[in-house]
PDB file of C-alpha atoms and ligand atoms in Angstrom:
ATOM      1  CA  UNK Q 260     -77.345 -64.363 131.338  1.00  0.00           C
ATOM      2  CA  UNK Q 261     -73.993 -64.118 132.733  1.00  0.00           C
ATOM      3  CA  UNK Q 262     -71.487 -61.956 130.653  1.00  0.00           C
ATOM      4  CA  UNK Q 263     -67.790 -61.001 132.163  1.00  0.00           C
ATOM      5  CA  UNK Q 264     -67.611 -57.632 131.666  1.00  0.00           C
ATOM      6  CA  UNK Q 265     -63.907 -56.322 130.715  1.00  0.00           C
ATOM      7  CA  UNK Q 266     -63.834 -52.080 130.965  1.00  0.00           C
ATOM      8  CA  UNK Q 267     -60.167 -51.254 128.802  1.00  0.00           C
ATOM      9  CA  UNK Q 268     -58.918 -48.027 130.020  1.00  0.00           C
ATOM     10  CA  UNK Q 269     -56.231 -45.448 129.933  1.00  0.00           C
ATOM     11  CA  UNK Q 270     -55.223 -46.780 133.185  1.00  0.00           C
ATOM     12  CA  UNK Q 271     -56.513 -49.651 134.099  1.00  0.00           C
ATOM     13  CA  UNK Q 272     -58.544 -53.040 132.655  1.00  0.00           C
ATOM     14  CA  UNK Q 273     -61.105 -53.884 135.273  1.00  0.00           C
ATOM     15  CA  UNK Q 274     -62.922 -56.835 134.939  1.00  0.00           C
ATOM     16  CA  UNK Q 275     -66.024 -58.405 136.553  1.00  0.00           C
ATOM     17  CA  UNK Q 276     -68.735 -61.144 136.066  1.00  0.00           C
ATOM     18  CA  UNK Q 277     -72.578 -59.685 135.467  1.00  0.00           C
ATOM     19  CA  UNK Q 278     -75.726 -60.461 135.725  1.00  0.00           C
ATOM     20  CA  UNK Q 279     -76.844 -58.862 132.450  1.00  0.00           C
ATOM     21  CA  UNK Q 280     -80.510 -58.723 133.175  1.00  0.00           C
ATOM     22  CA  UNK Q 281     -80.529 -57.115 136.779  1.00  0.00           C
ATOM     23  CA  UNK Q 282     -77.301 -55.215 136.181  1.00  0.00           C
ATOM     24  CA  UNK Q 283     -75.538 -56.318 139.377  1.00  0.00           C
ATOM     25  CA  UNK Q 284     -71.927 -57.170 139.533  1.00  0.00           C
ATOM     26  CA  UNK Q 285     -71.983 -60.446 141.199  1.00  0.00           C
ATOM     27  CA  UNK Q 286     -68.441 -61.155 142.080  1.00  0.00           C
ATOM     28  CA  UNK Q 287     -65.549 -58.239 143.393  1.00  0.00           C
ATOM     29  CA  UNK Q 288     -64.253 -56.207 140.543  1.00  0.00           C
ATOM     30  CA  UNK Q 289     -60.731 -57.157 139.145  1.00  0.00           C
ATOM     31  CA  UNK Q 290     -57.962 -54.431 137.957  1.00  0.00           C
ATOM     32  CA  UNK Q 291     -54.729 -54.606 136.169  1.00  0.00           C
ATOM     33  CA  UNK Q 292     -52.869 -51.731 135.518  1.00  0.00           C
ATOM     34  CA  UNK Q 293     -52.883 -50.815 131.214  1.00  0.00           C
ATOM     35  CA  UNK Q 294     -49.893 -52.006 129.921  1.00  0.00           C
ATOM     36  CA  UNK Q 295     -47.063 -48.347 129.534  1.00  0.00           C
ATOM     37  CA  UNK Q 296     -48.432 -47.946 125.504  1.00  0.00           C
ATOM     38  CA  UNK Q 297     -51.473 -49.919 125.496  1.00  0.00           C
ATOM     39  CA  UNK Q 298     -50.564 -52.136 122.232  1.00  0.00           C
ATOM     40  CA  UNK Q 299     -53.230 -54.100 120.758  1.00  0.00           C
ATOM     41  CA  UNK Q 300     -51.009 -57.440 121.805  1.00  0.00           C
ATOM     42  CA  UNK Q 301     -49.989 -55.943 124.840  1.00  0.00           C
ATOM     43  CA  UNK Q 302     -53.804 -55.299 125.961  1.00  0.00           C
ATOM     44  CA  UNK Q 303     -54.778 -58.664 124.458  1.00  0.00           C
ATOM     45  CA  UNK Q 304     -52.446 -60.455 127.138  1.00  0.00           C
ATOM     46  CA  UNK Q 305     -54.141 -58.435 129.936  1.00  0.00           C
ATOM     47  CA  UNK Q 306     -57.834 -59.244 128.752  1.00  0.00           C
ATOM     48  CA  UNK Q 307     -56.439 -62.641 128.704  1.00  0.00           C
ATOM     49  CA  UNK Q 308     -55.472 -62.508 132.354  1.00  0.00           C
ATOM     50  CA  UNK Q 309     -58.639 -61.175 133.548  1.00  0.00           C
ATOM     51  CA  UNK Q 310     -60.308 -63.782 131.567  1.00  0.00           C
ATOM     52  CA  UNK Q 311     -58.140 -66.505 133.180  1.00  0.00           C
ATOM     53  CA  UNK Q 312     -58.381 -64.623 137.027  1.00  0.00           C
ATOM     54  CA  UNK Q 313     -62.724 -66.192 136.598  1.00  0.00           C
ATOM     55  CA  UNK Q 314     -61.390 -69.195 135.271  1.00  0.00           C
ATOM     56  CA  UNK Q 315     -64.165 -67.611 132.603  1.00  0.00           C
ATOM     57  CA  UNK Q 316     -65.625 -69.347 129.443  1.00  0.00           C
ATOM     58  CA  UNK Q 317     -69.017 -68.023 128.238  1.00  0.00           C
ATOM     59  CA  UNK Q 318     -69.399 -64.239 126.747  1.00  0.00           C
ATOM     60  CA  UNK Q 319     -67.295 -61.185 127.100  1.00  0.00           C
ATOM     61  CA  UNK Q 320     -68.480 -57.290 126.629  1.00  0.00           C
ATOM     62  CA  UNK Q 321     -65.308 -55.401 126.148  1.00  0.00           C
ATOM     63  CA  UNK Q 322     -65.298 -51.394 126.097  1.00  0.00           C
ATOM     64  CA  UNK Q 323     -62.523 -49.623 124.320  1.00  0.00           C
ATOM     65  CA  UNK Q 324     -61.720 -45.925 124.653  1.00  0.00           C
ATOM     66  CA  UNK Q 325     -61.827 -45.533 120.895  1.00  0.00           C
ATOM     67  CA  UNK Q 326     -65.023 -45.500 117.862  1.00  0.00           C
ATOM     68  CA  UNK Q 327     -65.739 -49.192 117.607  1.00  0.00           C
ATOM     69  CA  UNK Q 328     -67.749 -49.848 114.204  1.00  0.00           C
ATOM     70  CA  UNK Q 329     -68.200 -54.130 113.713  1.00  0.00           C
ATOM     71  CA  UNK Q 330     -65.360 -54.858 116.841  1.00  0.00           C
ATOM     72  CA  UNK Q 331     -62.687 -52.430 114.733  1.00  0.00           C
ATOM     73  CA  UNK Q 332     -61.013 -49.493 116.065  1.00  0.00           C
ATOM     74  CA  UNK Q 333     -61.249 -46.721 114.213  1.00  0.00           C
ATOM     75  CA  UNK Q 334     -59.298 -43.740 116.368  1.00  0.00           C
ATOM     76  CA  UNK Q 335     -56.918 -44.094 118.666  1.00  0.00           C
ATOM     77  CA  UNK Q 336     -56.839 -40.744 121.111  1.00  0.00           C
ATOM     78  CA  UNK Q 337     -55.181 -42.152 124.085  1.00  0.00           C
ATOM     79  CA  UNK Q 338     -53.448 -45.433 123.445  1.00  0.00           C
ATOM     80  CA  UNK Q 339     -51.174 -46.768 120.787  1.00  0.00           C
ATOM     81  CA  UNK Q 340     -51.630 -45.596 117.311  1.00  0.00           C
ATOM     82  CA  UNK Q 341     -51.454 -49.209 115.570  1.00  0.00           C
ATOM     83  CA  UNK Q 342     -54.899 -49.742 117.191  1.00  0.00           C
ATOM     84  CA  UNK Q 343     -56.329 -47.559 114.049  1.00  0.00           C
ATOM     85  CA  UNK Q 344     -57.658 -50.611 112.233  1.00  0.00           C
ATOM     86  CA  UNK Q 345     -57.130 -53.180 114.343  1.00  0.00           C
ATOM     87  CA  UNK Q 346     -60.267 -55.843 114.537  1.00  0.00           C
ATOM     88  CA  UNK Q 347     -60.065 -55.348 118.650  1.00  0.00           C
ATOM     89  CA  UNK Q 348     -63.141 -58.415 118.723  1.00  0.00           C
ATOM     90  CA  UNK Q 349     -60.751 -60.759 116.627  1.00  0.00           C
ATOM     91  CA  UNK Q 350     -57.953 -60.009 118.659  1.00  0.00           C
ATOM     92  CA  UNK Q 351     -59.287 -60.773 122.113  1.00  0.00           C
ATOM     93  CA  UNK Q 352     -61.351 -63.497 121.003  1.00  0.00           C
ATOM     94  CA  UNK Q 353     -58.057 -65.159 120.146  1.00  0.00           C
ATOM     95  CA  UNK Q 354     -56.355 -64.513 123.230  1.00  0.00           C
ATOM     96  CA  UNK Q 355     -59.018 -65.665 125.559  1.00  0.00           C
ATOM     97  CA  UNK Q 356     -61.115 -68.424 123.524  1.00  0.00           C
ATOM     98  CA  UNK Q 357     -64.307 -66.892 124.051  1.00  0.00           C
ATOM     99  CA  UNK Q 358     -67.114 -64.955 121.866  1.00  0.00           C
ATOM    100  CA  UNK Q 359     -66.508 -61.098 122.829  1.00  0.00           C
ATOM    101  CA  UNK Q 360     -68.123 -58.010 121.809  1.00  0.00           C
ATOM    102  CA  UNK Q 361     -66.740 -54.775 121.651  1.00  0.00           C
ATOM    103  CA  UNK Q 362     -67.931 -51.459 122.362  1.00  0.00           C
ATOM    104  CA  UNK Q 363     -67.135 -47.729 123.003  1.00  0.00           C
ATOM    105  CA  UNK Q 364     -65.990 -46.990 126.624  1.00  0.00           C
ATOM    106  CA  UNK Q 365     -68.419 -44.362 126.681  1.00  0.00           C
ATOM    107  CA  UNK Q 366     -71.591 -45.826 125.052  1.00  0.00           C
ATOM    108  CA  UNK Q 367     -70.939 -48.826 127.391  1.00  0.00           C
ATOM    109  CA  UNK Q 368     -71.408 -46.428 130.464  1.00  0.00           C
ATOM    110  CA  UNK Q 369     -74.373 -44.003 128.568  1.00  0.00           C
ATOM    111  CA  UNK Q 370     -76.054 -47.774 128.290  1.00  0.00           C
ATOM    112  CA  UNK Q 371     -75.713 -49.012 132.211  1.00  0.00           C
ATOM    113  CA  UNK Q 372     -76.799 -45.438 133.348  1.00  0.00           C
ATOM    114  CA  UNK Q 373     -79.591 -45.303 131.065  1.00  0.00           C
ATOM    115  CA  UNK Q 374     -80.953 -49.095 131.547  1.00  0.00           C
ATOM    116  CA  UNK Q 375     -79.985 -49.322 135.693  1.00  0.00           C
ATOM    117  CA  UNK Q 376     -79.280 -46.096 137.195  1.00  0.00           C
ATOM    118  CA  UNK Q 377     -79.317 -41.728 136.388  1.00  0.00           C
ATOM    119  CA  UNK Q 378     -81.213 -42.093 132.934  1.00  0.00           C
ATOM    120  CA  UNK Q 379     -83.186 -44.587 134.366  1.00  0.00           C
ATOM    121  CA  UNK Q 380     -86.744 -44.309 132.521  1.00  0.00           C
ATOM    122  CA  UNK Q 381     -85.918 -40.587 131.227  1.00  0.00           C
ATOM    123  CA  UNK Q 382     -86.842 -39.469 127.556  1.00  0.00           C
ATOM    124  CA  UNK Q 383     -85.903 -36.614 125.835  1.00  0.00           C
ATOM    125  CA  UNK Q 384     -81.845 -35.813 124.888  1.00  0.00           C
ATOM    126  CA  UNK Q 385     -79.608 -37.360 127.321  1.00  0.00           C
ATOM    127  CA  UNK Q 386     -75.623 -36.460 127.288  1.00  0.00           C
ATOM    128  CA  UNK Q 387     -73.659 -39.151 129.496  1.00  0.00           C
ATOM    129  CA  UNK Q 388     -69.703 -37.752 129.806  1.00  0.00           C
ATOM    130  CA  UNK Q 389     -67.273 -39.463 131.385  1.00  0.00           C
ATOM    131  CA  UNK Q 390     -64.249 -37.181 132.340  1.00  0.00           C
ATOM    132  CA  UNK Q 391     -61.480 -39.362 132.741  1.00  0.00           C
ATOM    133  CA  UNK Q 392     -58.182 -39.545 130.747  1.00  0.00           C
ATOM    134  CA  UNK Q 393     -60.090 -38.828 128.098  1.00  0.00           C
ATOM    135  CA  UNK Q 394     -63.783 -37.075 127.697  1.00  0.00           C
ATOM    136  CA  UNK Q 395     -65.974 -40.149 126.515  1.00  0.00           C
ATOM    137  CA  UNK Q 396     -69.748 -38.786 125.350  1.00  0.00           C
ATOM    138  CA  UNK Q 397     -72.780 -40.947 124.330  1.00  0.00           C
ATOM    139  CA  UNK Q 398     -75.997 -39.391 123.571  1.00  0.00           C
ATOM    140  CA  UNK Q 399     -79.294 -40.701 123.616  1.00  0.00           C
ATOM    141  CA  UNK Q 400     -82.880 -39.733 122.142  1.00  0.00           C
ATOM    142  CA  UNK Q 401     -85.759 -41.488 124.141  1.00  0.00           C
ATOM    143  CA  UNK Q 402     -83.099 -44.048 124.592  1.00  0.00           C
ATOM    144  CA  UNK Q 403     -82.071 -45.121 121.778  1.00  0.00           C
ATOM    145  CA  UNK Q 404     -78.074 -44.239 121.408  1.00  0.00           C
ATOM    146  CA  UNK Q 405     -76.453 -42.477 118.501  1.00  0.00           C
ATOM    147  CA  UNK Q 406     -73.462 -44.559 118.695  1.00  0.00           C
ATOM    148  CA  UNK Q 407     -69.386 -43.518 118.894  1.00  0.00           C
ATOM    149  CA  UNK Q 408     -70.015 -39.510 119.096  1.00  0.00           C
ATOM    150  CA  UNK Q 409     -66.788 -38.228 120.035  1.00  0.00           C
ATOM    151  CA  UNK Q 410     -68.059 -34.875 121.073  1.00  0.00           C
ATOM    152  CA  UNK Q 411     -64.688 -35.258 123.691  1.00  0.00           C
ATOM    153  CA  UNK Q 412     -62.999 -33.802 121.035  1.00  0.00           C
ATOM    154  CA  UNK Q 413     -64.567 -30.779 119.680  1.00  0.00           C
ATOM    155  CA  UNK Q 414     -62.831 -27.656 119.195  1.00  0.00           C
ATOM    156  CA  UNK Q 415     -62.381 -25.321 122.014  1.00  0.00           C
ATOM    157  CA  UNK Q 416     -60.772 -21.900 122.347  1.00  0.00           C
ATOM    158  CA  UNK Q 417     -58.535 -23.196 119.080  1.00  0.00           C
ATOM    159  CA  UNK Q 418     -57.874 -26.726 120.454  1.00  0.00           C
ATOM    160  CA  UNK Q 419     -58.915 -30.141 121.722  1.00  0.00           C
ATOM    161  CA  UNK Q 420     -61.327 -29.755 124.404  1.00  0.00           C
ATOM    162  CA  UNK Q 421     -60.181 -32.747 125.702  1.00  0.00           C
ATOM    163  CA  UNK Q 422     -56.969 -31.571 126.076  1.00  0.00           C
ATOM    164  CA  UNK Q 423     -58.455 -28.415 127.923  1.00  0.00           C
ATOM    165  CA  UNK Q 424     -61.352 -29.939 130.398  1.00  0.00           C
ATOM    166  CA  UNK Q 425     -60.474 -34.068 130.873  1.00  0.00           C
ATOM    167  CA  UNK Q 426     -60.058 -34.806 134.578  1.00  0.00           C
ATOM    168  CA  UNK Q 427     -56.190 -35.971 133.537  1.00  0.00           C
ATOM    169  CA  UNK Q 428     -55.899 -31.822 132.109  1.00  0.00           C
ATOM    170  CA  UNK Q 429     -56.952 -31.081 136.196  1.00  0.00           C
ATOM    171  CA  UNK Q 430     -54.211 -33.066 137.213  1.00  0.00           C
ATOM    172  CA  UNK Q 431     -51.412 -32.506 134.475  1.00  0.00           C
ATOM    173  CA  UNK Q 432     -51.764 -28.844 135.199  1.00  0.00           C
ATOM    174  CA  UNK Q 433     -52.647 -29.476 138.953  1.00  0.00           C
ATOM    175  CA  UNK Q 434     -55.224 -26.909 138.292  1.00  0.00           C
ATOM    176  CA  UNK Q 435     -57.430 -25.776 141.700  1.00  0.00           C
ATOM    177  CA  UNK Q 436     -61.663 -26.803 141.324  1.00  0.00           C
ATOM    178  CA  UNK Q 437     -62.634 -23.583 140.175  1.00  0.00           C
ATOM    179  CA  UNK Q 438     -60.285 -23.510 137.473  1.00  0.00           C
ATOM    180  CA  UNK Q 439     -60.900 -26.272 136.160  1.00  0.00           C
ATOM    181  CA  UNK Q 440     -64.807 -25.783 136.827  1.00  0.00           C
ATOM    182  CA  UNK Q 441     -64.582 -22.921 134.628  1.00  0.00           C
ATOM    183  CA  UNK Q 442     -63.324 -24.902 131.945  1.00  0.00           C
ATOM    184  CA  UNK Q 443     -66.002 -27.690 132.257  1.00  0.00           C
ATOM    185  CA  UNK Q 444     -68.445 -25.002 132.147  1.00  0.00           C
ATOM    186  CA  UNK Q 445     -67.206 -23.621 128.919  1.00  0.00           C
ATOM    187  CA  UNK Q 446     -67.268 -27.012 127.727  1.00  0.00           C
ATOM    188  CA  UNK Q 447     -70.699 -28.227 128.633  1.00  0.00           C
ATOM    189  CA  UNK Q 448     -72.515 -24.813 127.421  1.00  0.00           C
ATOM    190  CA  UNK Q 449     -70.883 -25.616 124.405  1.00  0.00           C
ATOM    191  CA  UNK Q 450     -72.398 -28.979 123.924  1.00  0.00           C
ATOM    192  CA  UNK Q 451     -75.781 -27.326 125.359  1.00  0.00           C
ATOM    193  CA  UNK Q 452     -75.314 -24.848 122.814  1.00  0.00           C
ATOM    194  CA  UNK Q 453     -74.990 -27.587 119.864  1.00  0.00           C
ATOM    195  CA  UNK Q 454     -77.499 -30.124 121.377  1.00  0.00           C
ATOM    196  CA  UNK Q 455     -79.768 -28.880 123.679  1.00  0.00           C
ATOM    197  CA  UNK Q 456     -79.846 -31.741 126.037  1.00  0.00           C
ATOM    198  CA  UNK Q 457     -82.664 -32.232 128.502  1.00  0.00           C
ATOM    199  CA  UNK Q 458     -80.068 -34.045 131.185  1.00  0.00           C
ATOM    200  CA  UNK Q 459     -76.196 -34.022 131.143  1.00  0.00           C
ATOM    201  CA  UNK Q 460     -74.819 -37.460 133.058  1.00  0.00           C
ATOM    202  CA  UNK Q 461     -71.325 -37.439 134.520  1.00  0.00           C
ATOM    203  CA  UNK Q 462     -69.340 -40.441 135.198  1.00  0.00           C
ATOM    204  CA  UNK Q 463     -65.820 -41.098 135.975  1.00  0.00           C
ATOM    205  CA  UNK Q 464     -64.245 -41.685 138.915  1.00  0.00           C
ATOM    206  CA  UNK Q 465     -64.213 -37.918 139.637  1.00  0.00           C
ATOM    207  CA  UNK Q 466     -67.854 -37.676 139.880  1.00  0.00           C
ATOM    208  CA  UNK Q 467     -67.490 -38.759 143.183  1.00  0.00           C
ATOM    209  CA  UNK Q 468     -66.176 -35.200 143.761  1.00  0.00           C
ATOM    210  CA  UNK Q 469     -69.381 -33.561 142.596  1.00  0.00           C
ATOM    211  CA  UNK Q 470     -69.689 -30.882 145.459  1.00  0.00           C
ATOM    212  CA  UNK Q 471     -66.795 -29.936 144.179  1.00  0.00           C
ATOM    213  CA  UNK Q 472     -66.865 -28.903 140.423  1.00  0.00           C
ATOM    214  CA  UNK Q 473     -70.415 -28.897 139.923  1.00  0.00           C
ATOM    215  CA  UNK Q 474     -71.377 -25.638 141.096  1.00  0.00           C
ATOM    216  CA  UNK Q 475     -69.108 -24.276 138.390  1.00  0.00           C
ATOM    217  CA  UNK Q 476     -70.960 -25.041 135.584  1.00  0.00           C
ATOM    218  CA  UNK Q 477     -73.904 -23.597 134.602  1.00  0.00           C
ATOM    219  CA  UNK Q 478     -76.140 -25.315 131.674  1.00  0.00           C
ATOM    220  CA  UNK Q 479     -79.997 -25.214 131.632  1.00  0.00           C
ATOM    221  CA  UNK Q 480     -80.054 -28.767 131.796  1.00  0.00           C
ATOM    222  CA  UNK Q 481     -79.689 -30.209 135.104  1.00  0.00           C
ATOM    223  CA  UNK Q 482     -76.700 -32.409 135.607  1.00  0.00           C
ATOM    224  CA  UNK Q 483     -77.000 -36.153 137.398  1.00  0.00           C
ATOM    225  CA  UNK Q 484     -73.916 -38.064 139.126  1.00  0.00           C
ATOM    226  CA  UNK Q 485     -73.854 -41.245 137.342  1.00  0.00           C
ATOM    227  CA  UNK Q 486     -75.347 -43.542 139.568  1.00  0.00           C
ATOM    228  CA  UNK Q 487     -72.338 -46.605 138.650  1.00  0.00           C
ATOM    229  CA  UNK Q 488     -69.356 -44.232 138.704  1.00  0.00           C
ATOM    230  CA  UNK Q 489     -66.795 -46.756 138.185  1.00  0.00           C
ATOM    231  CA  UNK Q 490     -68.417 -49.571 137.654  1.00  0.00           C
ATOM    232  CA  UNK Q 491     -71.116 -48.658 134.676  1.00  0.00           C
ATOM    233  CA  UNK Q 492     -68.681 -49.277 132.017  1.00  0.00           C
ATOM    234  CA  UNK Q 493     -68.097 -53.190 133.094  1.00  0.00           C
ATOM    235  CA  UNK Q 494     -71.570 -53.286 133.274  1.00  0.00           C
ATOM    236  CA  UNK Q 495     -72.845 -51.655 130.015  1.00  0.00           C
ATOM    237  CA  UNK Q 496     -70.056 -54.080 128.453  1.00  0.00           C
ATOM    238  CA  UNK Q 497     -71.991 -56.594 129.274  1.00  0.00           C
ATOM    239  CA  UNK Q 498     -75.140 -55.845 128.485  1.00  0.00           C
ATOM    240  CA  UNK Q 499     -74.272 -55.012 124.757  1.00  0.00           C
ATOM    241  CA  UNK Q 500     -72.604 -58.565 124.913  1.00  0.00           C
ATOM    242  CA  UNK Q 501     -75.904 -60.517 125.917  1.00  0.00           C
ATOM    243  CA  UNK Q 502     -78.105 -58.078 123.725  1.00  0.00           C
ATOM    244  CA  UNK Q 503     -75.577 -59.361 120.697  1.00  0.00           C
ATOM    245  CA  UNK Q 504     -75.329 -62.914 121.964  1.00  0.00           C
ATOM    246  CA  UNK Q 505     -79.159 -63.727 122.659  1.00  0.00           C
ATOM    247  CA  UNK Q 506     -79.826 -62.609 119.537  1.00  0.00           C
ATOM    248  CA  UNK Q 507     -77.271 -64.556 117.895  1.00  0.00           C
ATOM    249  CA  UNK Q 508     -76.149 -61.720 116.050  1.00  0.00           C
ATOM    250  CA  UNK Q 509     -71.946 -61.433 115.634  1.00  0.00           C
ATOM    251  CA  UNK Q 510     -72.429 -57.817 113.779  1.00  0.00           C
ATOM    252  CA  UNK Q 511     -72.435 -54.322 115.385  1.00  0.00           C
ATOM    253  CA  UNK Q 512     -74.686 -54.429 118.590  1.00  0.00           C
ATOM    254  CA  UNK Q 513     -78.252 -53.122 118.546  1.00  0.00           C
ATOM    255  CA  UNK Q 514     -78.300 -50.979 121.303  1.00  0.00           C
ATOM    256  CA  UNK Q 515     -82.292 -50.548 121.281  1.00  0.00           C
ATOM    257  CA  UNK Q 516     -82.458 -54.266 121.798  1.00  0.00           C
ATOM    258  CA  UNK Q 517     -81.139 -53.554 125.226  1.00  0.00           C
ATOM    259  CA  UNK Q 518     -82.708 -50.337 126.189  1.00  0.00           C
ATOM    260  CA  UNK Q 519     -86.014 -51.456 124.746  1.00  0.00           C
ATOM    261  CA  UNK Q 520     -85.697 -54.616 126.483  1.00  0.00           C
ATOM    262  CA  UNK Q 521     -84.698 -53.527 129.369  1.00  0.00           C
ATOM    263  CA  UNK Q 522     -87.476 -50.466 129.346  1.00  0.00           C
ATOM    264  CA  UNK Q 523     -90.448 -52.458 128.901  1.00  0.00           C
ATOM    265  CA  UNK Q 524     -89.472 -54.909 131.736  1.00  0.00           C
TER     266      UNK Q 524
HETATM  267  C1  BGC L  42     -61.770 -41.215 122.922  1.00  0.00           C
HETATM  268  C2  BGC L  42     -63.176 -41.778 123.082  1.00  0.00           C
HETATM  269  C3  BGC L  42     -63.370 -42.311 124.481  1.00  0.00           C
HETATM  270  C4  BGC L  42     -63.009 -41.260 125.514  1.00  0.00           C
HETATM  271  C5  BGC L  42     -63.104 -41.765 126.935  1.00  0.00           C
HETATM  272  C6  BGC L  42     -61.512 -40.193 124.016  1.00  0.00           C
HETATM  273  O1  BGC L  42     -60.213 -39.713 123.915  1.00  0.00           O
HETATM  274  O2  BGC L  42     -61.590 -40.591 121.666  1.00  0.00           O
HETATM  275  O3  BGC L  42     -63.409 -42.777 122.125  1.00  0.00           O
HETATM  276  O4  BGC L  42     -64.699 -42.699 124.648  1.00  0.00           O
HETATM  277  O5  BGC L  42     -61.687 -40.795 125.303  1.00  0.00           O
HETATM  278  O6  BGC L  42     -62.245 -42.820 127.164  1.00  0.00           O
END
């Protein structure tokens, strides 16, 4: 099945049409900057754009940085507060006309990872981050996904961690590698200490800079690049669209319909 895949971030909506069985993007990815706010209407109207841009009309998998529960947002850490509430799956169906699911940012990238590429046929506790404007976590037992953890925002030395170890803290305080290493380090022993993960994943487009903070931070479990960077967000967006829309179900997705699926070929 074909799904267009819509990734909503703090700084950009990137868009692209999927094959939701293989995984593969199968036209060039699509970006428009986040509207200055990100409104729910003002985000709508972008969505909408990227929808028109395929001249698209079947399914759409939309991520939001935010806990999703039944297409409603239910935080609102880095865009506009009036999205607390909001029914984010009613309001883009509207402005683009077709069925769309909704997801966390995060989740959406744990799923790609896990189904196509670092997770790939890996049991045991799996932490996927993705250090961003935000820190977006999804966790997995022998794949299944505990859904919306926001372990982003757990406390650290009296504040937000967040706040303290996002990749948009690295550049707001134009802090040096090590630095900021340190920080991730004191982050991720943390969630070692409360989880005990058997593999850490981490996405974002900074992961391309591995060499570079990696060495820093020092966790029993071994930590993987994500395998999608950029791109495993569109693509786990639509994959929990086609699990939803195969199964004709217009609830909250089922995520072990994809990864068990996917898993046993
Ligand atoms: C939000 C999460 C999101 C993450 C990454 C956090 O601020 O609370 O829901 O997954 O940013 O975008």
């Amino acid at each position: 099945m074909h799904v267009l895949g819509i990734d909503i971030g703090g700084s950009g909506i990137k868009g692209a049409i999927v094959d939701a069985e293989t995984g593969e993007m199968i036209t060039e990815r699509f970006r428009l900057e986040t509207p200055e706010g990100a409104k729910p209407a003002d985000v709508a109207e972008v969505v909408g754009e990227v929808v028109r841009h395929f001249e698209w009309k079947g399914p759409v998998g939309c991520t939001f940085p935010a806990i999703i529960r039944n297409g409603v947002a239910h935080s609102a850490a880095n865009v506009d507060d009036s999205w607390i509430g909001t029914d984010a799956k009613a309001l883009f169906e509207e402005t683009t006309g077709c069925p769309v699911t909704v997801i966390n940012d995060a989740d959406a990238a744990g799923i790609a990872e896990m189904v196509f590429g670092a997770g790939r046929d890996q049991n045991g506790v799996i932490i996927m981050l993705t250090l961003g404007t935000g820190i977006g976590t999804a966790v997995f037992v022998d794949g299944h996904l505990l859904p919306n953890t926001e372990l982003g925002h757990i406390e650290m030395n009296g504040g937000d961690a967040e706040q303290q170890a996002a990749e948009s803290a690295r550049q707001r305080e134009d802090l040096g590698w090590k630095k900021w290493g340190k920080r991730l380090n004191q982050y991720f022993q943390k969630l070692e200490f409360l989880l005990s993960p058997d593999l850490f994943i981490v996405g974002g487009g900074i992961s391309k800079k591995s060499e570079k903070f990696f060495k820093h931070i020092q966790t029993r479990a071994p930590l993987a690049v994500a395998q999608m960077r950029n791109e495993a967000g569109i693509i786990g967006g639509a994959m929990a669209a086609h699990a939803i829309f195969q199964n004709g179900d217009d609830g909250e997705f089922d995520h072990r319909v994809i990864l068990g699926e996917q898993a046993n070929g």
